[in-house]
mmCIF file of C-alpha atoms and ligand atoms in Angstrom:
data_model
loop_
_atom_site.group_PDB
_atom_site.id
_atom_site.type_symbol
_atom_site.label_atom_id
_atom_site.label_comp_id
_atom_site.label_asym_id
_atom_site.label_seq_id
_atom_site.Cartn_x
_atom_site.Cartn_y
_atom_site.Cartn_z
ATOM 1 C CA UNK S 1 -4.669 -14.966 -28.005
ATOM 2 C CA UNK S 2 -6.257 -15.658 -24.702
ATOM 3 C CA UNK S 3 -9.204 -13.089 -25.070
ATOM 4 C CA UNK S 4 -10.683 -14.044 -21.591
ATOM 5 C CA UNK S 5 -7.514 -12.119 -19.928
ATOM 6 C CA UNK S 6 -8.692 -9.292 -21.436
ATOM 7 C CA UNK S 7 -10.833 -7.054 -18.992
ATOM 8 C CA UNK S 8 -11.182 -3.394 -19.425
ATOM 9 C CA UNK S 9 -11.351 -1.826 -16.068
ATOM 10 C CA UNK S 10 -11.579 2.125 -15.074
ATOM 11 C CA UNK S 11 -9.649 3.289 -12.066
ATOM 12 C CA UNK S 12 -9.644 6.743 -10.503
ATOM 13 C CA UNK S 13 -6.016 8.627 -10.803
ATOM 14 C CA UNK S 14 -5.071 11.703 -8.649
ATOM 15 C CA UNK S 15 -1.900 13.500 -9.095
ATOM 16 C CA UNK S 16 -1.538 15.032 -5.736
ATOM 17 C CA UNK S 17 -0.973 18.646 -4.759
ATOM 18 C CA UNK S 18 2.833 18.101 -4.615
ATOM 19 C CA UNK S 19 3.158 16.548 -8.167
ATOM 20 C CA UNK S 20 1.294 19.523 -9.637
ATOM 21 C CA UNK S 21 3.255 22.055 -7.717
ATOM 22 C CA UNK S 22 6.558 20.352 -8.929
ATOM 23 C CA UNK S 23 5.292 20.181 -12.542
ATOM 24 C CA UNK S 24 5.118 16.480 -12.542
ATOM 25 C CA UNK S 25 1.714 15.984 -13.928
ATOM 26 C CA UNK S 26 2.824 15.463 -17.677
ATOM 27 C CA UNK S 27 5.801 12.946 -16.449
ATOM 28 C CA UNK S 28 3.103 11.036 -14.471
ATOM 29 C CA UNK S 29 0.559 10.832 -17.210
ATOM 30 C CA UNK S 30 3.029 9.967 -19.904
ATOM 31 C CA UNK S 31 4.312 7.019 -17.903
ATOM 32 C CA UNK S 32 0.528 5.853 -17.707
ATOM 33 C CA UNK S 33 -0.159 6.313 -21.317
ATOM 34 C CA UNK S 34 3.046 4.738 -22.229
ATOM 35 C CA UNK S 35 1.773 1.605 -20.495
ATOM 36 C CA UNK S 36 -1.229 1.427 -22.594
ATOM 37 C CA UNK S 37 -3.815 3.026 -20.703
ATOM 38 C CA UNK S 38 -6.164 5.864 -21.698
ATOM 39 C CA UNK S 39 -7.026 9.272 -20.074
ATOM 40 C CA UNK S 40 -10.826 9.201 -20.249
ATOM 41 C CA UNK S 41 -11.554 12.331 -18.710
ATOM 42 C CA UNK S 42 -9.314 14.865 -16.485
ATOM 43 C CA UNK S 43 -9.627 18.203 -14.558
ATOM 44 C CA UNK S 44 -7.691 20.144 -12.172
ATOM 45 C CA UNK S 45 -9.531 20.893 -8.874
ATOM 46 C CA UNK S 46 -8.539 22.106 -5.417
ATOM 47 C CA UNK S 47 -10.315 19.336 -3.445
ATOM 48 C CA UNK S 48 -12.231 20.570 -0.480
ATOM 49 C CA UNK S 49 -12.463 19.056 2.853
ATOM 50 C CA UNK S 50 -15.935 17.444 2.683
ATOM 51 C CA UNK S 51 -14.867 15.909 -0.510
ATOM 52 C CA UNK S 52 -11.324 14.893 0.886
ATOM 53 C CA UNK S 53 -13.032 13.267 3.976
ATOM 54 C CA UNK S 54 -15.469 11.081 1.622
ATOM 55 C CA UNK S 55 -12.812 9.977 -0.601
ATOM 56 C CA UNK S 56 -10.396 9.015 2.513
ATOM 57 C CA UNK S 57 -13.286 7.682 4.671
ATOM 58 C CA UNK S 58 -11.611 4.492 5.384
ATOM 59 C CA UNK S 59 -8.592 6.027 7.163
ATOM 60 C CA UNK S 60 -10.697 8.323 9.527
ATOM 61 C CA UNK S 61 -9.224 7.765 13.186
ATOM 62 C CA UNK S 62 -5.694 6.806 11.931
ATOM 63 C CA UNK S 63 -2.770 8.437 13.259
ATOM 64 C CA UNK S 64 -2.027 10.001 9.698
ATOM 65 C CA UNK S 65 -5.815 11.288 9.027
ATOM 66 C CA UNK S 66 -5.468 15.015 9.717
ATOM 67 C CA UNK S 67 -2.045 15.208 7.964
ATOM 68 C CA UNK S 68 -3.541 13.501 5.065
ATOM 69 C CA UNK S 69 -6.658 15.644 4.776
ATOM 70 C CA UNK S 70 -4.706 18.863 4.996
ATOM 71 C CA UNK S 71 -1.977 17.783 2.419
ATOM 72 C CA UNK S 72 -4.514 16.726 -0.051
ATOM 73 C CA UNK S 73 -6.646 19.919 0.311
ATOM 74 C CA UNK S 74 -3.775 22.184 0.373
ATOM 75 C CA UNK S 75 -3.436 23.145 -3.374
ATOM 76 C CA UNK S 76 -4.465 22.087 -7.044
ATOM 77 C CA UNK S 77 -4.536 18.320 -7.864
ATOM 78 C CA UNK S 78 -5.247 16.601 -11.015
ATOM 79 C CA UNK S 79 -8.033 14.099 -11.090
ATOM 80 C CA UNK S 80 -8.414 11.777 -13.984
ATOM 81 C CA UNK S 81 -10.484 8.609 -14.935
ATOM 82 C CA UNK S 82 -8.121 6.106 -16.499
ATOM 83 C CA UNK S 83 -9.000 2.754 -18.513
ATOM 84 C CA UNK S 84 -7.432 -0.030 -19.865
ATOM 85 C CA UNK S 85 -6.814 -4.146 -19.345
ATOM 86 C CA UNK S 86 -6.586 -4.545 -15.819
ATOM 87 C CA UNK S 87 -5.832 -0.960 -14.958
ATOM 88 C CA UNK S 88 -6.969 -1.066 -11.447
ATOM 89 C CA UNK S 89 -3.950 -3.331 -10.291
ATOM 90 C CA UNK S 90 -1.841 -1.936 -13.182
ATOM 91 C CA UNK S 91 -1.794 1.493 -12.182
ATOM 92 C CA UNK S 92 -1.268 0.680 -8.423
ATOM 93 C CA UNK S 93 1.889 -1.554 -9.791
ATOM 94 C CA UNK S 94 3.052 1.386 -11.756
ATOM 95 C CA UNK S 95 2.636 3.738 -8.621
ATOM 96 C CA UNK S 96 4.807 1.529 -6.336
ATOM 97 C CA UNK S 97 4.622 1.206 -2.501
ATOM 98 C CA UNK S 98 2.667 3.816 -0.565
ATOM 99 C CA UNK S 99 5.952 4.462 1.071
ATOM 100 C CA UNK S 100 8.041 6.150 -1.561
ATOM 101 C CA UNK S 101 11.399 4.902 0.474
ATOM 102 C CA UNK S 102 10.089 1.397 -0.045
ATOM 103 C CA UNK S 103 8.836 1.729 -3.573
ATOM 104 C CA UNK S 104 10.736 0.143 -6.339
ATOM 105 C CA UNK S 105 13.179 2.065 -8.547
ATOM 106 C CA UNK S 106 10.919 2.559 -11.901
ATOM 107 C CA UNK S 107 7.949 3.114 -10.159
ATOM 108 C CA UNK S 108 6.497 6.401 -10.017
ATOM 109 C CA UNK S 109 6.702 6.686 -6.119
ATOM 110 C CA UNK S 110 10.256 4.943 -6.199
ATOM 111 C CA UNK S 111 11.517 7.369 -8.939
ATOM 112 C CA UNK S 112 9.989 10.785 -7.886
ATOM 113 C CA UNK S 113 9.143 10.951 -4.021
ATOM 114 C CA UNK S 114 10.633 10.285 -0.658
ATOM 115 C CA UNK S 115 7.964 11.334 1.856
ATOM 116 C CA UNK S 116 4.869 8.975 2.717
ATOM 117 C CA UNK S 117 2.317 11.807 2.857
ATOM 118 C CA UNK S 118 3.701 13.882 -0.254
ATOM 119 C CA UNK S 119 3.626 10.673 -2.339
ATOM 120 C CA UNK S 120 2.851 12.170 -5.338
ATOM 121 C CA UNK S 121 -0.212 10.032 -6.793
ATOM 122 C CA UNK S 122 -3.729 8.105 -5.745
ATOM 123 C CA UNK S 123 -4.775 5.034 -7.725
ATOM 124 C CA UNK S 124 -7.961 3.314 -6.639
ATOM 125 C CA UNK S 125 -7.199 -0.157 -4.758
ATOM 126 C CA UNK S 126 -10.074 -2.291 -5.819
ATOM 127 C CA UNK S 127 -12.480 -2.207 -8.797
ATOM 128 C CA UNK S 128 -15.489 -1.124 -6.183
ATOM 129 C CA UNK S 129 -13.247 1.639 -4.790
ATOM 130 C CA UNK S 130 -12.523 2.716 -8.260
ATOM 131 C CA UNK S 131 -16.426 2.843 -9.354
ATOM 132 C CA UNK S 132 -17.075 4.781 -5.794
ATOM 133 C CA UNK S 133 -14.198 7.279 -6.258
ATOM 134 C CA UNK S 134 -15.287 8.006 -9.918
ATOM 135 C CA UNK S 135 -18.773 8.821 -8.902
ATOM 136 C CA UNK S 136 -17.539 10.815 -6.262
ATOM 137 C CA UNK S 137 -14.917 12.919 -8.369
ATOM 138 C CA UNK S 138 -16.873 12.769 -11.788
ATOM 139 C CA UNK S 139 -20.575 12.107 -10.464
ATOM 140 C CA UNK S 140 -23.044 14.068 -12.609
ATOM 141 C CA UNK S 141 -20.340 14.921 -15.392
HETATM 142 P P1 DAT L 201 -2.353 4.351 -1.220
HETATM 143 O O1 DAT L 201 -2.290 5.613 -1.270
HETATM 144 O O2 DAT L 201 -0.986 3.504 -1.485
HETATM 145 O O3 DAT L 201 -3.551 3.395 -1.252
HETATM 146 P P2 DAT L 201 -3.078 4.069 1.747
HETATM 147 O O4 DAT L 201 -4.882 3.866 0.773
HETATM 148 O O5 DAT L 201 -3.182 3.042 2.657
HETATM 149 O O6 DAT L 201 -2.007 4.142 0.640
HETATM 150 O O7 DAT L 201 -3.321 5.341 2.474
HETATM 151 C C1 DAT L 201 -3.934 6.617 2.022
HETATM 152 C C2 DAT L 201 -2.921 7.994 2.075
HETATM 153 O O8 DAT L 201 -2.536 7.914 3.371
HETATM 154 C C3 DAT L 201 -1.237 7.427 1.551
HETATM 155 O O9 DAT L 201 -1.427 7.733 0.156
HETATM 156 C C4 DAT L 201 -0.677 8.298 2.257
HETATM 157 C C5 DAT L 201 -1.227 8.392 3.551
HETATM 158 N N1 DAT L 201 -0.759 7.313 4.570
HETATM 159 C C6 DAT L 201 -0.986 5.939 4.445
HETATM 160 N N2 DAT L 201 -0.135 5.382 5.529
HETATM 161 C C7 DAT L 201 0.610 6.175 6.130
HETATM 162 C C8 DAT L 201 1.547 6.370 7.066
HETATM 163 N N3 DAT L 201 1.826 5.052 7.703
HETATM 164 N N4 DAT L 201 2.070 7.558 7.684
HETATM 165 C C9 DAT L 201 1.789 8.641 6.846
HETATM 166 N N5 DAT L 201 0.936 8.668 5.705
HETATM 167 C C10 DAT L 201 0.306 7.550 5.553
HETATM 168 MG MG1 MG L 202 -5.544 3.821 -0.681
#
């Protein structure tokens, strides 16, 4: 076995408000666990504007920014730290394209969503952002 390939990572998962509202949390977590990843910790919170703006700071000024912030703060979301081998990229692959209409069938967004704003799920895009986002949502816990 090539043990050098095994790199255990951590990433931040958010099941966004429409995922909670549509009762898709269990189905989404089930796919992530079935892949082989571990739910390290998890909570349901309504993300406030200040936290949302920190989380999505890189998108400030973009045409979809206001819609994104009002959507992510619109109701309860489930936030979790996921761990496992290569899970930063691995979770992104399970999620599918940002635009659910371009996401392949078999991916979470491809199977359960149609709208680019209500795209159900967030996963950190780099190791560096994963650590930043985990600190933002779970710092001090
Ligand atoms: P991802 O969530 O796949 O990492 P992103 O970081 O580029 O995508 O964008 C963050 C969120 O912003 C995304 O989940 C949905 C929204 N968004 C991105 N591009 C958009 C667009 N062109 N129109 C509307 N919303 C968009
Ligand atoms: Mg992103």
